[in-house]
Amino acid sequence: MSTATEVQMLNVQIDGVWLQFPKGTRVIEACKQAAKFIPHYCYHEKLTSPGNCRMCLVEMGMPKMTPDRKPVIGADGKPEIGWIPRPQISCAQDVAEGMGIRTSSPMVEECRKGVMEFLLINHPLDCPICDQAGECKLQEYSVEVGQGESRFLDHKVKKPKNVELGPRVTLDAERCILCTRCIRFMKEVAKDDCIGIVERGSYNSIACHPDKPLVSNYSLNTVDICPVGALTSTDFRFKMRVWFLKEAKTIDVNCGTGANITIGSRENVIYRITPRDNDDVNGCWLPDSHRLNFKYVGDERRLKAPMVKGEPVEWRTAIAIAAEMLKAHSTASTALIASARATNEELWLTRRLIDELEIDKQHDVIPRIGEPDGMLVAADRNPNTTGAKLLDLCTNRPGYRLKKIADGVRNGSIKALVCLGEDATKAGLTEDDLKKLDALIVMDILPNKTTAHATVLLPASAWCEKRGSMINVKGRLQRLNKAVNAPGQARDDWEILRDLIQAVSGSNGLYLIEDVFKQMAAKVKEFANLSLSKIGDLGVQLLDEKKEEEAAK
Amino acid sequence: MMSFLSSSDFWFLVGTSLAKTIFLIFLVVLPMVSYTVYAERRVSAAMQDRSGPNRVGFPISLLGFKKDFSPFLGGLGQPVADAVKFLLKEDFVPGHVNKPYFWLAPCLAMIPSIVVLAAIPFGSTFLGVDMVVANLNVGILYIFAISSVGVYGIVLAGWSSNSKYPFLGGIRSTSQMISYELGLGFSAVPVLLIAGSTSLTKITQYQVDHGWLLLPFTAGMPGLREILLWIPVVIAFVTFTICMFAETNRLPFDLPESETELVAGYHTEYSSMKFALFFLGEYTAMIAGSSLIVVLFLGGWNFPFIPDGSAGWFWGLVNISVFFGKVAVLLFFFIWVRWTLPRFRYDQLMKLGWLYIFEIALVNVFLTAGILAFTK
Amino acid sequence: MAYVVPRPNLTWKEKMYLPSIVAGLMVTIKHLKNMLSGKTKVLMQYPEEKWDAHMPEHYRGAPTLVKDTKDRERCVACQLCEFICPPRAITIVPEEIPGDSKWAKVEKRPLKFDIDMIRCIYCGMCEEVCPEQAIFLRKDYAITGITRAEMVHDKKKLYELGGVFDGLVQKWNPLK
């Protein structure tokens, strides 16, 4: 990206090394870029800097000046630095020409130790109970820069514990170090200024406005940014210790934004979802509604065995019967409803299935449109509508052909219907209509009105149980990763589709999801020269962002 | 021929053979096998300052007696308990094995070592009947022929198990047993030359007349010929015994099994009674080998100043006891060696077999022949 | 870099190995003789003779949970023992202490605390790691059962075995 005005580069000395940084860089950021980590609590790169935790103290200096305001040049040809006798906080200061910074001098280390001791004076030290233990900055910096013992003999200040700040956030004021990150987040990012500090002196504590609880759809982000265990997620509270969680980097599928997330699971159970930094998509935030919508994955009612007319059968049998039914019907009497929640690989195989069955314009996806919140929740609640359009599973108006399909089923011209991950009753059909069908082949993860009438029911995997790729509303290709295993005999969607294609037409030699992507990349020009591994954790921009945004309107 | 089949001689032969077989296998060898296992455990324990199985008695209190019977050192019921355990354990056959050969292998490990016993004269005569199941005039050839079949049991077990460690065990045992069979055969040749027969009965009779080959003075003061012959006999005895250790896969030659390297070698995948067959096969082979050594070098059933079976049925029984007494001493020696020596490395094993034992045994044949020609 | 181990030069007598084999045989037979004559006595016949009276202070028997003198569960379900347990014998399901409880301030306690004694290797890591001094290895060593389920010690059984424990453990006590 090139800007009209050239950004001025400034010379800064960090721990004796001269480096260049653009004007306007905060000192703490400059040190981070120079691989000199400075411990900090209140500073957050996405928020303003109040400089109240005092943890990021460093030694600073400005160039010595001659009486005619010229820098004094030292023996090495660089300006000599006159060090400021007292330490400065690095988070509230921008770099300046000729500035000197020391991040690990004896004074800095002594300062950090002192600040840690002060921060811990009223801290209850209830790490064995606290949910933050294991990812707590207090713990980390205590070990790194703090001291082992407490010299504090007085009674600790008692503050409110287990306070419900909102429906999803619990506050433990004793653990709070008053960094005000949550206050600033609600004010600056969520634009819902409802948290503040009350009381005075050492009785300072965080509280919600009495008439304005923390109900924002972004409230759980305060839990993420809280450096200590003061704010905890009511949903995750006391459920699992964080060090047990196996983390899978994947993306959110609740809307077209495709926010980057990390799934924390243990022994095939998902315990929490946290946002993952990606400045091109979601920054480091995630809406609560998306974050908490994972319980259905571990639902008891998940479909676990393939069924034919309500009787459990083996996979081989189910696939064979489905293929036979599809072959028995003419192309005109077959329709297919795909899902814009499926991955590109699955949609590609669906496309191939449509071609094999020679279905002509009797296929579509079900659109989901909601109210956008102007931040991270997109209007399109399907995560991969762009992919469905690209792979020709629907027209530019998703859902346009659904009426034709529904009419066809109603008047009896369509006798076989394939529903891949969607409930046909949401496409304008009633349960009575579905009863009229000769063949209803359904692939899904949870029982619904359509699965109840399925002639062949194929249990598939949920979004966090499979790999694949999706394209968000801005045309960015991103990757899904597997966090947990599918229950029972449920299989990966692409494997089911592959077997179905194989049973309908013959062998095709796909054994890995990578092969599917390869095949797709060879045929679809947008995917050319890409592979699942090339997508990376942060995704790649596949389509023109502006064009996609206009198309969405 | 038909007349022989219907004659009383024939039925006498069938009857006595059956009686001898049953006596030998079920009353002597199998109990001996069980108690060799027991002895192995007790002796090894004692050598390592432990006490070994000393608890299992005979639970006769179940039959209404007041107390369980646990005689002598205790633990004499252990072999019975082991056998019951082997029979009752789950017979687990892994899914990846080659089933027919997997089943065949344990039988092939057990049967040859039992069949070998048929040609062994384990006593003089008892009530006028020769104490040998089959008095073959090619007895020793028969024994070598049959015992070399035993390798198939191990090879098949290793191969059919279809997994890594048994396979390695199988390969090791093939080359080991083939290598040492040569030395074994050549070590026995001097004995055949001296006795002038391949019949084990005749070899025993020679030793009764001329003194045991290894201890020539058992039949009075030995002559010059016996003293000269004693040199090659001692050499033959040492090489034969070493080869017998190798053939029976006993330590220091237990490379096919070698627990520390191959889990349990060729029988890693076996359990329950099939494993027990390998186990029993190994000990039966030990007994057969010891019997052969006794017959070839230690005078068979003979003991100085004890008359043979023609002096009465009591002396017949004594002769049998003497034979198995000698076997028992050799078995103890087997055990003793096992718990003293460490295992060979594979190349050392091959080197010993091909570069030393084989050559020594070969030269020894000529030495014997020379002495025989010289003293004729 | 290859390192060449110097091999000793053996005399022909040593190369035959027979003398050393005989010497080895003599060693084992000596042990056998001493054992048979009753000279060696090293074993304790377990069910009849027991060591219980001489059990050292540091003996590590079955792990148990303890309560303090005010009948509070010391365990707060931090799950560190579950984490550290090498054979993964410990399974904990935490729960929040209800607000009306006397110990509501503690906030957290184990709903389920299972130690699978088939898995347990009595290493004592759980005792070492416990920040609340709630788990202790006591002196019970003969843990037996007929079924697998019986061998899983649940919370009730663990408190039964553990009983009440007062004060700090020695290792944490700075005065000791």
PDB file of C-alpha atoms in Angstrom, chain B residues 131-257:
ATOM      1  CA  MET B 131      12.394-100.625  27.105  1.00  0.00           C
ATOM      2  CA  VAL B 132      12.366 -98.702  23.846  1.00  0.00           C
ATOM      3  CA  VAL B 133       9.229 -97.838  21.946  1.00  0.00           C
ATOM      4  CA  ALA B 134      10.751 -98.416  18.516  1.00  0.00           C
ATOM      5  CA  ASN B 135      14.033-100.248  18.350  1.00  0.00           C
ATOM      6  CA  LEU B 136      15.260 -98.746  15.077  1.00  0.00           C
ATOM      7  CA  ASN B 137      18.570 -99.767  13.602  1.00  0.00           C
ATOM      8  CA  VAL B 138      18.913 -96.226  12.220  1.00  0.00           C
ATOM      9  CA  GLY B 139      17.821 -94.663  15.498  1.00  0.00           C
ATOM     10  CA  ILE B 140      20.159 -91.729  15.531  1.00  0.00           C
ATOM     11  CA  LEU B 141      19.418 -90.802  11.915  1.00  0.00           C
ATOM     12  CA  TYR B 142      15.732 -90.958  12.710  1.00  0.00           C
ATOM     13  CA  ILE B 143      16.202 -88.623  15.636  1.00  0.00           C
ATOM     14  CA  PHE B 144      18.159 -86.079  13.605  1.00  0.00           C
ATOM     15  CA  ALA B 145      15.605 -86.254  10.825  1.00  0.00           C
ATOM     16  CA  ILE B 146      12.633 -85.711  13.108  1.00  0.00           C
ATOM     17  CA  SER B 147      14.189 -83.088  15.335  1.00  0.00           C
ATOM     18  CA  SER B 148      15.035 -80.936  12.334  1.00  0.00           C
ATOM     19  CA  VAL B 149      11.285 -80.765  11.629  1.00  0.00           C
ATOM     20  CA  GLY B 150      11.000 -78.899  14.924  1.00  0.00           C
ATOM     21  CA  VAL B 151      12.385 -75.775  13.282  1.00  0.00           C
ATOM     22  CA  TYR B 152       9.241 -75.521  11.192  1.00  0.00           C
ATOM     23  CA  GLY B 153       7.152 -74.939  14.266  1.00  0.00           C
ATOM     24  CA  ILE B 154       9.175 -71.871  15.143  1.00  0.00           C
ATOM     25  CA  VAL B 155       9.579 -70.583  11.609  1.00  0.00           C
ATOM     26  CA  LEU B 156       5.889 -70.944  10.861  1.00  0.00           C
ATOM     27  CA  ALA B 157       4.951 -69.307  14.146  1.00  0.00           C
ATOM     28  CA  GLY B 158       7.191 -66.387  13.329  1.00  0.00           C
ATOM     29  CA  TRP B 159       5.954 -66.032   9.803  1.00  0.00           C
ATOM     30  CA  SER B 160       2.251 -66.614  10.303  1.00  0.00           C
ATOM     31  CA  SER B 161       2.055 -64.194  13.232  1.00  0.00           C
ATOM     32  CA  ASN B 162       2.476 -61.487  10.640  1.00  0.00           C
ATOM     33  CA  SER B 163       4.130 -59.036  12.960  1.00  0.00           C
ATOM     34  CA  LYS B 164       7.582 -57.652  13.515  1.00  0.00           C
ATOM     35  CA  TYR B 165       9.053 -59.389  16.553  1.00  0.00           C
ATOM     36  CA  PRO B 166       7.840 -62.917  15.806  1.00  0.00           C
ATOM     37  CA  PHE B 167       9.126 -62.533  12.278  1.00  0.00           C
ATOM     38  CA  LEU B 168      12.595 -61.597  13.503  1.00  0.00           C
ATOM     39  CA  GLY B 169      12.468 -64.510  15.952  1.00  0.00           C
ATOM     40  CA  GLY B 170      11.486 -66.864  13.146  1.00  0.00           C
ATOM     41  CA  ILE B 171      14.347 -65.733  10.921  1.00  0.00           C
ATOM     42  CA  ARG B 172      16.866 -66.035  13.720  1.00  0.00           C
ATOM     43  CA  SER B 173      15.767 -69.537  14.623  1.00  0.00           C
ATOM     44  CA  THR B 174      15.932 -70.751  11.014  1.00  0.00           C
ATOM     45  CA  SER B 175      19.551 -69.876  10.527  1.00  0.00           C
ATOM     46  CA  GLN B 176      20.494 -70.842  14.065  1.00  0.00           C
ATOM     47  CA  MET B 177      18.970 -74.317  13.948  1.00  0.00           C
ATOM     48  CA  ILE B 178      20.268 -75.091  10.471  1.00  0.00           C
ATOM     49  CA  SER B 179      23.774 -73.933  11.435  1.00  0.00           C
ATOM     50  CA  TYR B 180      23.947 -75.982  14.568  1.00  0.00           C
ATOM     51  CA  GLU B 181      22.393 -79.109  13.087  1.00  0.00           C
ATOM     52  CA  LEU B 182      25.624 -79.628  11.141  1.00  0.00           C
ATOM     53  CA  GLY B 183      27.736 -79.449  14.260  1.00  0.00           C
ATOM     54  CA  LEU B 184      25.300 -81.702  16.063  1.00  0.00           C
ATOM     55  CA  GLY B 185      25.483 -84.358  13.378  1.00  0.00           C
ATOM     56  CA  PHE B 186      29.245 -84.301  13.112  1.00  0.00           C
ATOM     57  CA  SER B 187      29.653 -84.429  16.885  1.00  0.00           C
ATOM     58  CA  ALA B 188      27.697 -87.665  16.981  1.00  0.00           C
ATOM     59  CA  VAL B 189      29.740 -89.346  14.244  1.00  0.00           C
ATOM     60  CA  PRO B 190      32.687 -90.336  16.498  1.00  0.00           C
ATOM     61  CA  VAL B 191      30.263 -92.165  18.773  1.00  0.00           C
ATOM     62  CA  LEU B 192      28.825 -94.043  15.815  1.00  0.00           C
ATOM     63  CA  LEU B 193      32.323 -94.894  14.632  1.00  0.00           C
ATOM     64  CA  ILE B 194      33.296 -96.227  18.029  1.00  0.00           C
ATOM     65  CA  ALA B 195      30.144 -98.203  18.604  1.00  0.00           C
ATOM     66  CA  GLY B 196      29.973 -99.258  14.978  1.00  0.00           C
ATOM     67  CA  SER B 197      26.213 -98.831  14.761  1.00  0.00           C
ATOM     68  CA  THR B 198      23.514 -96.199  14.360  1.00  0.00           C
ATOM     69  CA  SER B 199      21.134 -98.161  16.562  1.00  0.00           C
ATOM     70  CA  LEU B 200      20.795 -96.487  19.940  1.00  0.00           C
ATOM     71  CA  THR B 201      20.213 -99.826  21.624  1.00  0.00           C
ATOM     72  CA  LYS B 202      23.498-101.126  20.201  1.00  0.00           C
ATOM     73  CA  ILE B 203      25.312 -97.963  21.261  1.00  0.00           C
ATOM     74  CA  THR B 204      24.013 -98.434  24.795  1.00  0.00           C
ATOM     75  CA  GLN B 205      25.008-102.092  24.741  1.00  0.00           C
ATOM     76  CA  TYR B 206      28.527-101.117  23.591  1.00  0.00           C
ATOM     77  CA  GLN B 207      28.830 -98.823  26.590  1.00  0.00           C
ATOM     78  CA  VAL B 208      27.580-101.527  28.922  1.00  0.00           C
ATOM     79  CA  ASP B 209      30.333-103.770  27.655  1.00  0.00           C
ATOM     80  CA  HIS B 210      33.187-101.300  27.229  1.00  0.00           C
ATOM     81  CA  GLY B 211      32.379 -98.655  29.804  1.00  0.00           C
ATOM     82  CA  TRP B 212      30.563 -95.357  29.285  1.00  0.00           C
ATOM     83  CA  LEU B 213      32.127 -93.419  26.489  1.00  0.00           C
ATOM     84  CA  LEU B 214      32.701 -90.403  28.652  1.00  0.00           C
ATOM     85  CA  LEU B 215      33.723 -92.390  31.762  1.00  0.00           C
ATOM     86  CA  PRO B 216      35.447 -95.500  30.375  1.00  0.00           C
ATOM     87  CA  PHE B 217      36.330 -96.944  33.802  1.00  0.00           C
ATOM     88  CA  THR B 218      32.723 -97.810  34.612  1.00  0.00           C
ATOM     89  CA  ALA B 219      33.337-101.258  33.159  1.00  0.00           C
ATOM     90  CA  GLY B 220      36.582-101.925  34.954  1.00  0.00           C
ATOM     91  CA  MET B 221      40.066-100.711  34.124  1.00  0.00           C
ATOM     92  CA  PRO B 222      40.011 -99.219  30.578  1.00  0.00           C
ATOM     93  CA  GLY B 223      42.526-100.382  27.990  1.00  0.00           C
ATOM     94  CA  LEU B 224      44.802 -98.212  25.834  1.00  0.00           C
ATOM     95  CA  ARG B 225      42.165 -98.000  23.110  1.00  0.00           C
ATOM     96  CA  GLU B 226      39.525 -96.659  25.477  1.00  0.00           C
ATOM     97  CA  ILE B 227      41.941 -94.153  26.991  1.00  0.00           C
ATOM     98  CA  LEU B 228      43.029 -92.871  23.559  1.00  0.00           C
ATOM     99  CA  LEU B 229      39.434 -92.725  22.392  1.00  0.00           C
ATOM    100  CA  TRP B 230      38.467 -90.763  25.480  1.00  0.00           C
ATOM    101  CA  ILE B 231      40.107 -87.619  23.976  1.00  0.00           C
ATOM    102  CA  PRO B 232      37.854 -87.351  20.879  1.00  0.00           C
ATOM    103  CA  VAL B 233      34.853 -88.445  22.951  1.00  0.00           C
ATOM    104  CA  VAL B 234      35.299 -85.561  25.379  1.00  0.00           C
ATOM    105  CA  ILE B 235      35.598 -83.146  22.460  1.00  0.00           C
ATOM    106  CA  ALA B 236      32.522 -84.671  20.844  1.00  0.00           C
ATOM    107  CA  PHE B 237      30.636 -84.480  24.135  1.00  0.00           C
ATOM    108  CA  VAL B 238      31.399 -80.764  24.559  1.00  0.00           C
ATOM    109  CA  THR B 239      30.483 -79.830  20.997  1.00  0.00           C
ATOM    110  CA  PHE B 240      27.397 -82.057  21.059  1.00  0.00           C
ATOM    111  CA  THR B 241      26.170 -80.494  24.270  1.00  0.00           C
ATOM    112  CA  ILE B 242      26.725 -76.972  22.959  1.00  0.00           C
ATOM    113  CA  CYS B 243      24.856 -77.828  19.771  1.00  0.00           C
ATOM    114  CA  MET B 244      22.066 -79.360  21.802  1.00  0.00           C
ATOM    115  CA  PHE B 245      21.708 -76.087  23.717  1.00  0.00           C
ATOM    116  CA  ALA B 246      21.462 -74.278  20.408  1.00  0.00           C
ATOM    117  CA  GLU B 247      18.976 -76.747  18.953  1.00  0.00           C
ATOM    118  CA  THR B 248      16.673 -76.490  21.940  1.00  0.00           C
ATOM    119  CA  ASN B 249      16.878 -72.668  21.899  1.00  0.00           C
ATOM    120  CA  ARG B 250      18.080 -72.551  25.452  1.00  0.00           C
ATOM    121  CA  LEU B 251      20.147 -69.742  26.813  1.00  0.00           C
ATOM    122  CA  PRO B 252      22.844 -68.752  25.834  1.00  0.00           C
ATOM    123  CA  PHE B 253      21.335 -69.571  22.460  1.00  0.00           C
ATOM    124  CA  ASP B 254      17.770 -68.323  22.936  1.00  0.00           C
ATOM    125  CA  LEU B 255      17.954 -65.731  20.194  1.00  0.00           C
ATOM    126  CA  PRO B 256      14.644 -66.758  18.603  1.00  0.00           C
ATOM    127  CA  GLU B 257      12.893 -65.901  21.836  1.00  0.00           C
TER     128      GLU B 257
END
